[in-house]
C-alpha cells in the first residue's frame, strides 16, 4: 500500500523514484563477503542494518582528520569536531522535521532514549493511581523502563491487546485509556511482527485524556517517512544502527516544552552551566541530558546515514521494501508447514514465522550454512511470543539492499530445512 495513505505518514503525492537495489548493494562493502563458499544473504536488518561506504568513510574521516572533544576547546580541531557533531544534530532535526535542534538529544540508542523519558519525565511526575499504557507488541526496551518506573513511583502498567494478525486493537486500546493514563508508549513498527501502528491517531487519543505519547521509532526511521510535528508525539526515540548508522548512537526527539521542564537524569561534564559544592546550575536542553563526552564519531556517522537515506529517498526505499514484502509473503506461502506470525494490513517487510514441528534455532542454523543470516528467538518481545503461543520465531527482515533473489534463496533454504526434518 502507499505509505502516503498511512496514518502518520507524509502526504506527498509524487510517485517515488524507483530504486536500483543492485547499485545500492554496491555501496555496502560487507555484502561482498562470503560465508564459507556462499555469498552472504543478509536478512537481519531489523536487528541492525549494514553500513554504506559513505557512513564508514564519515566515521573514518572524523578520526583521521578532526578527532577532538566537543564544546570545550578553543583550538581548531575542537571547533571542527563541535561543528561536525552539532551539524549532525541539525541533520536529524531536518530528517524528522522537529521544530528546532534543541529538541534533539543524543543518546546511545532507542533503549537509552526511552529510559531517559521514563526517568526524567516520568519519575518526577508519576505516582500511585497513575497509569502507563503500552501494547502487547512492544520490544522489551519499551516495557522494562516503564516497569522500573512503576516500581519506583507506584504507578500501574496497562496493556492494550493485539489481534490475531498482529494489529493493535484500537477499540480495546481506547477502552484501556482513561484520565488515569499519564503515558502512552507505543512502537511505530513492531520488530517481531512488522505491524505499523497508526501513530497519529494514537497520539491524538493519548492527548485527549491528557497523556503524553512516547513513540519507539527503532523500526521506523529506515523504512517510512517520520514527521514528528505531523505525528504530534511528545517523544520519539530511534537508533542510528537500525538506519545505516553506527552502533552506540541514537536520538531522542522531545517537544521543547517537555525538555525545558525535565530534570537531568545523569550528572557530569557538559550538562552544567556552573558547579560549586553548594549547588549546580544545569545547561539548557539538549545539553542538560548529555552528561559526559558523547559518541562524537557516532553522531557524525548517523548524520551521514541520514544523508544516505535522503539521497535515495525514503519513499523510494519504502516502495522497494513493499515490493519485497509482497514477493516474500507470496513465496513463503509456498513453504510446507510455514505459518507467518504477523500479517497486519499495515506492515513493514518483516517476516516472522514458524515451521511446524521444527525449532526456529534449527532453521537458523541450517540457513547459516547457506550463508543466509536471519534471526531466531523471541526478538526481545516475549509478550508477543506469549500472545501467539510460540516459544520463538524465525525472522527474516529486509532493507534497501535486499532483492527478490535474497528471498528466493531464503525459500530454497527453508525447503532444505523441510527436507532435513520431514
Ligand atoms: N524497539 C524496537 C521496536 C526494536 O526493534 C529494538 C531493537 C529496540 C527498541 C532497541 O533498540 P536499541 O538500538 O536501543 O537496542 N530490536 C532488535 C531486534 O529486533 N533484534 O535485535 C535488536
GROMACS .gro file of C-alpha atoms and ligand atoms in nm:
model
  444
    1UNK     CA    1   0.000   0.000   0.000
    2UNK     CA    2   0.101   0.358  -0.050
    3UNK     CA    3   0.270   0.495   0.265
    4UNK     CA    4   0.124   0.834   0.186
    5UNK     CA    5  -0.217   0.687   0.271
    6UNK     CA    6  -0.100   0.562   0.609
    7UNK     CA    7  -0.193   0.747   0.919
    8UNK     CA    8   0.116   0.924   1.043
    9UNK     CA    9   0.292   0.941   0.707
   10UNK     CA   10   0.356   1.241   0.495
   11UNK     CA   11   0.109   1.325   0.225
   12UNK     CA   12   0.335   1.377  -0.075
   13UNK     CA   13   0.171   1.255  -0.392
   14UNK     CA   14   0.471   1.238  -0.624
   15UNK     CA   15   0.545   0.873  -0.708
   16UNK     CA   16   0.873   0.761  -0.551
   17UNK     CA   17   1.176   0.718  -0.774
   18UNK     CA   18   1.238   0.352  -0.847
   19UNK     CA   19   1.538   0.219  -0.668
   20UNK     CA   20   1.810   0.005  -0.828
   21UNK     CA   21   1.889  -0.241  -0.548
   22UNK     CA   22   2.193  -0.381  -0.729
   23UNK     CA   23   2.351  -0.035  -0.739
   24UNK     CA   24   2.254   0.024  -0.377
   25UNK     CA   25   2.421  -0.305  -0.283
   26UNK     CA   26   2.750  -0.188  -0.432
   27UNK     CA   27   2.763   0.080  -0.165
   28UNK     CA   28   2.769  -0.182   0.113
   29UNK     CA   29   3.114  -0.346   0.129
   30UNK     CA   30   3.003  -0.618   0.372
   31UNK     CA   31   2.760  -0.754   0.112
   32UNK     CA   32   3.063  -0.872  -0.090
   33UNK     CA   33   3.151  -1.111   0.191
   34UNK     CA   34   3.139  -1.485   0.155
   35UNK     CA   35   3.011  -1.708   0.434
   36UNK     CA   36   3.205  -2.029   0.373
   37UNK     CA   37   3.177  -2.068  -0.003
   38UNK     CA   38   2.846  -1.885  -0.031
   39UNK     CA   39   2.775  -1.514  -0.075
   40UNK     CA   40   2.623  -1.353   0.231
   41UNK     CA   41   2.243  -1.318   0.217
   42UNK     CA   42   2.174  -1.068   0.491
   43UNK     CA   43   1.816  -1.084   0.616
   44UNK     CA   44   1.860  -0.948   0.967
   45UNK     CA   45   1.826  -0.576   0.919
   46UNK     CA   46   1.565  -0.540   1.194
   47UNK     CA   47   1.845  -0.636   1.436
   48UNK     CA   48   2.089  -0.396   1.274
   49UNK     CA   49   2.133  -0.262   0.924
   50UNK     CA   50   2.457  -0.285   0.730
   51UNK     CA   51   2.655   0.032   0.669
   52UNK     CA   52   2.715   0.204   0.336
   53UNK     CA   53   3.065   0.320   0.242
   54UNK     CA   54   2.962   0.684   0.293
   55UNK     CA   55   2.888   0.620   0.661
   56UNK     CA   56   3.208   0.418   0.710
   57UNK     CA   57   3.405   0.699   0.542
   58UNK     CA   58   3.240   0.971   0.751
   59UNK     CA   59   3.340   0.793   1.072
   60UNK     CA   60   3.696   0.723   0.948
   61UNK     CA   61   3.740   1.077   0.823
   62UNK     CA   62   3.627   1.211   1.156
   63UNK     CA   63   3.901   1.013   1.334
   64UNK     CA   64   4.163   1.078   1.067
   65UNK     CA   65   4.110   1.449   1.036
   66UNK     CA   66   3.919   1.614   1.319
   67UNK     CA   67   3.909   1.391   1.625
   68UNK     CA   68   3.889   1.611   1.933
   69UNK     CA   69   3.649   1.674   2.221
   70UNK     CA   70   3.341   1.888   2.165
   71UNK     CA   71   3.212   2.207   2.331
   72UNK     CA   72   3.536   2.251   2.527
   73UNK     CA   73   3.844   2.362   2.340
   74UNK     CA   74   3.925   2.687   2.172
   75UNK     CA   75   4.156   2.509   1.930
   76UNK     CA   76   4.077   2.442   1.567
   77UNK     CA   77   4.013   2.068   1.595
   78UNK     CA   78   3.770   2.110   1.882
   79UNK     CA   79   3.582   2.371   1.686
   80UNK     CA   80   3.564   2.143   1.381
   81UNK     CA   81   3.456   1.845   1.592
   82UNK     CA   82   3.186   2.057   1.756
   83UNK     CA   83   3.065   2.176   1.417
   84UNK     CA   84   3.051   1.820   1.283
   85UNK     CA   85   2.869   1.696   1.593
   86UNK     CA   86   2.619   1.981   1.604
   87UNK     CA   87   2.582   1.972   1.226
   88UNK     CA   88   2.475   1.608   1.254
   89UNK     CA   89   2.217   1.706   1.516
   90UNK     CA   90   2.072   1.955   1.269
   91UNK     CA   91   2.051   1.681   1.005
   92UNK     CA   92   1.848   1.470   1.249
   93UNK     CA   93   1.622   1.768   1.316
   94UNK     CA   94   1.551   1.811   0.946
   95UNK     CA   95   1.513   1.436   0.888
   96UNK     CA   96   1.225   1.403   1.136
   97UNK     CA   97   1.100   1.760   1.088
   98UNK     CA   98   1.143   1.870   1.451
   99UNK     CA   99   1.085   2.239   1.507
  100UNK     CA  100   1.435   2.313   1.633
  101UNK     CA  101   1.767   2.144   1.703
  102UNK     CA  102   1.728   2.187   2.080
  103UNK     CA  103   1.460   1.918   2.061
  104UNK     CA  104   1.714   1.653   1.958
  105UNK     CA  105   1.900   1.479   2.242
  106UNK     CA  106   2.187   1.245   2.152
  107UNK     CA  107   2.157   0.911   2.327
  108UNK     CA  108   2.311   0.564   2.281
  109UNK     CA  109   2.001   0.439   2.104
  110UNK     CA  110   1.629   0.381   2.137
  111UNK     CA  111   1.670   0.199   2.467
  112UNK     CA  112   1.851   0.487   2.632
  113UNK     CA  113   1.606   0.739   2.486
  114UNK     CA  114   1.306   0.561   2.641
  115UNK     CA  115   1.486   0.521   2.975
  116UNK     CA  116   1.562   0.892   2.970
  117UNK     CA  117   1.195   0.977   2.927
  118UNK     CA  118   1.087   0.730   3.197
  119UNK     CA  119   1.342   0.851   3.449
  120UNK     CA  120   1.349   1.221   3.378
  121UNK     CA  121   0.995   1.299   3.267
  122UNK     CA  122   0.822   1.009   3.444
  123UNK     CA  123   0.988   0.979   3.781
  124UNK     CA  124   0.926   1.337   3.882
  125UNK     CA  125   0.561   1.327   3.772
  126UNK     CA  126   0.403   0.986   3.823
  127UNK     CA  127   0.256   0.848   4.142
  128UNK     CA  128   0.004   0.599   4.277
  129UNK     CA  129  -0.313   0.588   4.070
  130UNK     CA  130  -0.136   0.697   3.751
  131UNK     CA  131  -0.116   0.458   3.458
  132UNK     CA  132   0.131   0.387   3.179
  133UNK     CA  133  -0.030   0.230   2.873
  134UNK     CA  134   0.169   0.002   2.642
  135UNK     CA  135   0.071  -0.254   2.379
  136UNK     CA  136   0.134  -0.628   2.365
  137UNK     CA  137   0.372  -0.585   2.071
  138UNK     CA  138   0.634  -0.372   2.248
  139UNK     CA  139   1.005  -0.454   2.248
  140UNK     CA  140   1.148  -0.508   2.596
  141UNK     CA  141   1.311  -0.165   2.560
  142UNK     CA  142   0.964  -0.014   2.568
  143UNK     CA  143   0.842  -0.233   2.854
  144UNK     CA  144   1.113  -0.266   3.117
  145UNK     CA  145   1.189   0.108   3.161
  146UNK     CA  146   0.819   0.159   3.237
  147UNK     CA  147   0.809  -0.137   3.476
  148UNK     CA  148   1.104   0.012   3.663
  149UNK     CA  149   0.927   0.350   3.670
  150UNK     CA  150   0.608   0.190   3.802
  151UNK     CA  151   0.805   0.017   4.079
  152UNK     CA  152   0.966   0.347   4.172
  153UNK     CA  153   0.651   0.559   4.168
  154UNK     CA  154   0.362   0.324   4.246
  155UNK     CA  155   0.207   0.383   3.903
  156UNK     CA  156   0.040   0.093   3.719
  157UNK     CA  157   0.121  -0.063   3.383
  158UNK     CA  158  -0.172  -0.126   3.147
  159UNK     CA  159  -0.155  -0.321   2.822
  160UNK     CA  160  -0.359  -0.276   2.504
  161UNK     CA  161  -0.409  -0.609   2.323
  162UNK     CA  162  -0.340  -0.705   1.963
  163UNK     CA  163  -0.545  -0.916   1.724
  164UNK     CA  164  -0.460  -1.246   1.558
  165UNK     CA  165  -0.296  -1.072   1.263
  166UNK     CA  166  -0.075  -0.865   1.496
  167UNK     CA  167  -0.266  -0.538   1.453
  168UNK     CA  168  -0.329  -0.317   1.753
  169UNK     CA  169  -0.695  -0.339   1.852
  170UNK     CA  170  -0.770   0.030   1.860
  171UNK     CA  171  -1.116  -0.008   2.020
  172UNK     CA  172  -0.957  -0.209   2.301
  173UNK     CA  173  -0.680   0.048   2.330
  174UNK     CA  174  -0.943   0.319   2.376
  175UNK     CA  175  -1.114   0.113   2.646
  176UNK     CA  176  -0.793   0.086   2.849
  177UNK     CA  177  -0.719   0.455   2.802
  178UNK     CA  178  -0.862   0.679   3.075
  179UNK     CA  179  -0.797   1.001   3.261
  180UNK     CA  180  -0.560   0.800   3.482
  181UNK     CA  181  -0.334   0.736   3.181
  182UNK     CA  182  -0.032   0.966   3.202
  183UNK     CA  183   0.191   0.798   2.942
  184UNK     CA  184   0.111   0.609   2.623
  185UNK     CA  185   0.424   0.432   2.496
  186UNK     CA  186   0.386   0.257   2.161
  187UNK     CA  187   0.612   0.129   1.889
  188UNK     CA  188   0.583   0.286   1.545
  189UNK     CA  189   0.666  -0.051   1.383
  190UNK     CA  190   0.696  -0.387   1.557
  191UNK     CA  191   1.026  -0.572   1.524
  192UNK     CA  192   0.866  -0.911   1.590
  193UNK     CA  193   0.554  -0.877   1.372
  194UNK     CA  194   0.618  -0.594   1.130
  195UNK     CA  195   0.293  -0.422   1.227
  196UNK     CA  196   0.296  -0.047   1.157
  197UNK     CA  197   0.081   0.139   1.407
  198UNK     CA  198  -0.146   0.437   1.334
  199UNK     CA  199   0.068   0.673   1.538
  200UNK     CA  200  -0.108   0.998   1.459
  201UNK     CA  201  -0.436   0.852   1.577
  202UNK     CA  202  -0.280   0.701   1.890
  203UNK     CA  203  -0.115   1.031   1.980
  204UNK     CA  204  -0.444   1.217   1.939
  205UNK     CA  205  -0.621   0.965   2.164
  206UNK     CA  206  -0.345   0.998   2.426
  207UNK     CA  207  -0.364   1.376   2.418
  208UNK     CA  208  -0.742   1.367   2.454
  209UNK     CA  209  -0.701   1.216   2.803
  210UNK     CA  210  -0.406   1.440   2.891
  211UNK     CA  211  -0.137   1.172   2.849
  212UNK     CA  212   0.197   1.215   2.676
  213UNK     CA  213   0.280   0.992   2.379
  214UNK     CA  214   0.620   0.824   2.367
  215UNK     CA  215   0.698   0.658   2.034
  216UNK     CA  216   0.955   0.384   1.984
  217UNK     CA  217   1.083   0.458   1.636
  218UNK     CA  218   1.359   0.194   1.623
  219UNK     CA  219   1.197   0.003   1.336
  220UNK     CA  220   1.052   0.300   1.152
  221UNK     CA  221   1.311   0.558   1.054
  222UNK     CA  222   1.486   0.345   0.789
  223UNK     CA  223   1.159   0.238   0.630
  224UNK     CA  224   0.892   0.506   0.637
  225UNK     CA  225   0.871   0.884   0.650
  226UNK     CA  226   0.868   1.020   1.004
  227UNK     CA  227   0.745   1.372   1.069
  228UNK     CA  228   0.727   1.433   1.442
  229UNK     CA  229   0.532   1.756   1.403
  230UNK     CA  230   0.274   1.585   1.189
  231UNK     CA  231   0.253   1.293   1.434
  232UNK     CA  232   0.238   1.547   1.720
  233UNK     CA  233   0.409   1.294   1.951
  234UNK     CA  234   0.574   1.420   2.269
  235UNK     CA  235   0.878   1.193   2.245
  236UNK     CA  236   1.025   0.985   1.962
  237UNK     CA  237   1.327   0.759   2.017
  238UNK     CA  238   1.537   0.590   1.749
  239UNK     CA  239   1.872   0.420   1.691
  240UNK     CA  240   2.148   0.504   1.443
  241UNK     CA  241   2.243   0.142   1.383
  242UNK     CA  242   1.898   0.046   1.257
  243UNK     CA  243   1.913   0.316   0.989
  244UNK     CA  244   2.257   0.253   0.832
  245UNK     CA  245   2.447   0.443   1.102
  246UNK     CA  246   2.689   0.326   1.371
  247UNK     CA  247   2.602   0.141   1.689
  248UNK     CA  248   2.608   0.328   2.020
  249UNK     CA  249   2.434   0.638   1.890
  250UNK     CA  250   2.071   0.736   1.862
  251UNK     CA  251   1.843   1.031   1.906
  252UNK     CA  252   1.556   1.123   2.130
  253UNK     CA  253   1.317   1.385   1.998
  254UNK     CA  254   1.119   1.566   2.265
  255UNK     CA  255   0.895   1.869   2.243
  256UNK     CA  256   1.089   2.162   2.377
  257UNK     CA  257   0.830   2.243   2.643
  258UNK     CA  258   0.889   1.897   2.793
  259UNK     CA  259   1.267   1.913   2.781
  260UNK     CA  260   1.267   2.253   2.947
  261UNK     CA  261   1.060   2.120   3.236
  262UNK     CA  262   1.256   1.796   3.279
  263UNK     CA  263   1.530   1.744   3.538
  264UNK     CA  264   1.862   1.589   3.431
  265UNK     CA  265   1.889   1.215   3.477
  266UNK     CA  266   2.267   1.182   3.469
  267UNK     CA  267   2.517   1.426   3.609
  268UNK     CA  268   2.862   1.506   3.480
  269UNK     CA  269   3.057   1.720   3.240
  270UNK     CA  270   2.893   1.920   2.962
  271UNK     CA  271   2.547   1.929   3.123
  272UNK     CA  272   2.610   2.215   3.365
  273UNK     CA  273   2.647   2.590   3.343
  274UNK     CA  274   2.801   2.633   3.690
  275UNK     CA  275   2.909   2.398   3.967
  276UNK     CA  276   3.001   2.470   4.328
  277UNK     CA  277   2.987   2.226   4.617
  278UNK     CA  278   2.673   2.404   4.732
  279UNK     CA  279   2.477   2.391   4.411
  280UNK     CA  280   2.486   2.323   4.039
  281UNK     CA  281   2.311   2.506   3.760
  282UNK     CA  282   2.224   2.294   3.463
  283UNK     CA  283   2.267   2.371   3.095
  284UNK     CA  284   1.969   2.431   2.870
  285UNK     CA  285   1.831   2.138   2.671
  286UNK     CA  286   1.951   1.935   2.495
  287UNK     CA  287   2.291   1.957   2.673
  288UNK     CA  288   2.131   1.909   3.016
  289UNK     CA  289   2.066   1.549   2.912
  290UNK     CA  290   2.407   1.479   2.758
  291UNK     CA  291   2.644   1.426   3.050
  292UNK     CA  292   2.998   1.322   2.965
  293UNK     CA  293   3.193   1.303   2.641
  294UNK     CA  294   2.944   1.186   2.382
  295UNK     CA  295   2.981   0.944   2.090
  296UNK     CA  296   3.100   1.217   1.855
  297UNK     CA  297   3.205   0.986   1.571
  298UNK     CA  298   2.876   0.802   1.608
  299UNK     CA  299   2.678   1.123   1.574
  300UNK     CA  300   2.877   1.216   1.264
  301UNK     CA  301   2.810   0.869   1.124
  302UNK     CA  302   2.439   0.895   1.199
  303UNK     CA  303   2.435   1.229   1.017
  304UNK     CA  304   2.592   1.056   0.715
  305UNK     CA  305   2.328   0.782   0.745
  306UNK     CA  306   2.056   1.046   0.723
  307UNK     CA  307   2.225   1.180   0.408
  308UNK     CA  308   2.227   0.826   0.267
  309UNK     CA  309   1.853   0.780   0.330
  310UNK     CA  310   1.765   1.122   0.200
  311UNK     CA  311   1.981   1.064  -0.109
  312UNK     CA  312   1.782   0.754  -0.201
  313UNK     CA  313   1.452   0.899  -0.083
  314UNK     CA  314   1.256   0.738   0.199
  315UNK     CA  315   0.955   0.693  -0.029
  316UNK     CA  316   1.166   0.504  -0.282
  317UNK     CA  317   1.304   0.286   0.000
  318UNK     CA  318   0.950   0.220   0.124
  319UNK     CA  319   0.828   0.129  -0.225
  320UNK     CA  320   1.121  -0.110  -0.277
  321UNK     CA  321   1.055  -0.280   0.055
  322UNK     CA  322   0.683  -0.311  -0.013
  323UNK     CA  323   0.772  -0.495  -0.333
  324UNK     CA  324   0.987  -0.730  -0.125
  325UNK     CA  325   0.711  -0.772   0.132
  326UNK     CA  326   0.469  -0.877  -0.139
  327UNK     CA  327   0.716  -1.113  -0.305
  328UNK     CA  328   0.834  -1.265   0.022
  329UNK     CA  329   0.480  -1.316   0.155
  330UNK     CA  330   0.381  -1.499  -0.163
  331UNK     CA  331   0.698  -1.712  -0.179
  332UNK     CA  332   0.692  -1.806   0.191
  333UNK     CA  333   0.330  -1.914   0.144
  334UNK     CA  334   0.464  -2.194  -0.079
  335UNK     CA  335   0.675  -2.347   0.200
  336UNK     CA  336   0.516  -2.654   0.359
  337UNK     CA  337   0.425  -2.611   0.725
  338UNK     CA  338   0.514  -2.242   0.737
  339UNK     CA  339   0.299  -2.004   0.938
  340UNK     CA  340   0.361  -1.631   0.932
  341UNK     CA  341   0.327  -1.460   1.270
  342UNK     CA  342   0.218  -1.106   1.192
  343UNK     CA  343   0.003  -1.044   0.887
  344UNK     CA  344  -0.136  -0.699   0.963
  345UNK     CA  345  -0.254  -0.499   0.662
  346UNK     CA  346  -0.017  -0.218   0.759
  347UNK     CA  347   0.313  -0.395   0.782
  348UNK     CA  348   0.681  -0.340   0.719
  349UNK     CA  349   0.897  -0.602   0.546
  350UNK     CA  350   0.949  -0.830   0.845
  351UNK     CA  351   0.874  -1.200   0.804
  352UNK     CA  352   0.834  -1.369   1.140
  353UNK     CA  353   0.742  -1.734   1.102
  354UNK     CA  354   0.735  -2.081   1.247
  355UNK     CA  355   0.776  -2.410   1.063
  356UNK     CA  356   0.552  -2.671   1.214
  357UNK     CA  357   0.743  -2.911   1.437
  358UNK     CA  358   1.085  -2.753   1.375
  359UNK     CA  359   1.261  -2.532   1.629
  360UNK     CA  360   1.348  -2.187   1.494
  361UNK     CA  361   1.711  -2.227   1.608
  362UNK     CA  362   1.744  -2.532   1.383
  363UNK     CA  363   1.607  -2.328   1.094
  364UNK     CA  364   1.858  -2.051   1.162
  365UNK     CA  365   2.148  -2.296   1.183
  366UNK     CA  366   2.071  -2.468   0.854
  367UNK     CA  367   2.021  -2.136   0.679
  368UNK     CA  368   2.351  -2.010   0.816
  369UNK     CA  369   2.526  -2.298   0.639
  370UNK     CA  370   2.390  -2.150   0.317
  371UNK     CA  371   2.519  -1.802   0.404
  372UNK     CA  372   2.171  -1.678   0.497
  373UNK     CA  373   2.153  -1.461   0.808
  374UNK     CA  374   1.817  -1.450   0.982
  375UNK     CA  375   1.733  -1.409   1.348
  376UNK     CA  376   1.568  -1.668   1.567
  377UNK     CA  377   1.434  -1.638   1.920
  378UNK     CA  378   1.195  -1.409   2.098
  379UNK     CA  379   1.336  -1.091   1.942
  380UNK     CA  380   1.323  -0.915   2.281
  381UNK     CA  381   0.945  -0.919   2.251
  382UNK     CA  382   0.850  -1.209   2.477
  383UNK     CA  383   0.490  -1.089   2.531
  384UNK     CA  384   0.441  -1.126   2.153
  385UNK     CA  385   0.559  -1.488   2.174
  386UNK     CA  386   0.322  -1.546   2.468
  387UNK     CA  387   0.036  -1.386   2.273
  388UNK     CA  388   0.087  -1.620   1.978
  389UNK     CA  389   0.173  -1.918   2.200
  390UNK     CA  390   0.508  -1.987   2.037
  391UNK     CA  391   0.841  -2.010   2.221
  392UNK     CA  392   1.024  -1.832   1.943
  393UNK     CA  393   1.005  -1.745   1.575
  394UNK     CA  394   1.243  -1.731   1.284
  395UNK     CA  395   1.258  -1.379   1.145
  396UNK     CA  396   1.380  -1.255   0.810
  397UNK     CA  397   1.383  -0.878   0.777
  398UNK     CA  398   1.480  -0.678   0.473
  399UNK     CA  399   1.623  -0.341   0.392
  400UNK     CA  400   1.701  -0.128   0.092
  401UNK     CA  401   1.990  -0.352  -0.023
  402UNK     CA  402   1.785  -0.672  -0.037
  403UNK     CA  403   1.648  -0.818  -0.357
  404UNK     CA  404   1.388  -1.074  -0.453
  405UNK     CA  405   1.679  -1.314  -0.508
  406UNK     CA  406   1.757  -1.298  -0.137
  407UNK     CA  407   1.402  -1.404  -0.054
  408UNK     CA  408   1.413  -1.678  -0.316
  409UNK     CA  409   1.736  -1.803  -0.153
  410UNK     CA  410   1.556  -1.799   0.182
  411UNK     CA  411   1.273  -2.010   0.042
  412UNK     CA  412   1.521  -2.258  -0.109
  413UNK     CA  413   1.694  -2.278   0.229
  414UNK     CA  414   1.364  -2.342   0.405
  415UNK     CA  415   1.288  -2.620   0.161
  416UNK     CA  416   1.619  -2.778   0.261
  417UNK     CA  417   1.517  -2.741   0.627
  418UNK     CA  418   1.193  -2.921   0.548
  419UNK     CA  419   1.376  -3.200   0.363
  420UNK     CA  420   1.613  -3.239   0.658
  421UNK     CA  421   1.344  -3.262   0.925
  422UNK     CA  422   1.045  -3.416   0.750
  423LIG     N1  423   1.248  -0.102   1.995
  423LIG     C1  424   1.232  -0.184   1.890
  423LIG     C2  425   1.099  -0.191   1.822
  423LIG     C3  426   1.340  -0.260   1.847
  423LIG     O1  427   1.325  -0.341   1.741
  423LIG     C4  428   1.464  -0.252   1.914
  423LIG     C5  429   1.581  -0.340   1.878
  423LIG     C6  430   1.475  -0.162   2.020
  423LIG     C7  431   1.365  -0.090   2.058
  423LIG     C8  432   1.604  -0.141   2.092
  423LIG     O2  433   1.693  -0.071   2.011
  423LIG     P1  434   1.842  -0.046   2.060
  423LIG     O3  435   1.909   0.010   1.941
  423LIG     O4  436   1.834   0.050   2.173
  423LIG     O5  437   1.895  -0.179   2.101
  423LIG     N2  438   1.544  -0.459   1.812
  423LIG     C9  439   1.624  -0.566   1.787
  423LIG    C10  440   1.579  -0.676   1.715
  423LIG     O6  441   1.469  -0.686   1.665
  423LIG     N3  442   1.679  -0.767   1.707
  423LIG     O7  443   1.786  -0.716   1.771
  423LIG    C11  444   1.753  -0.592   1.822
   0.00000   0.00000   0.00000
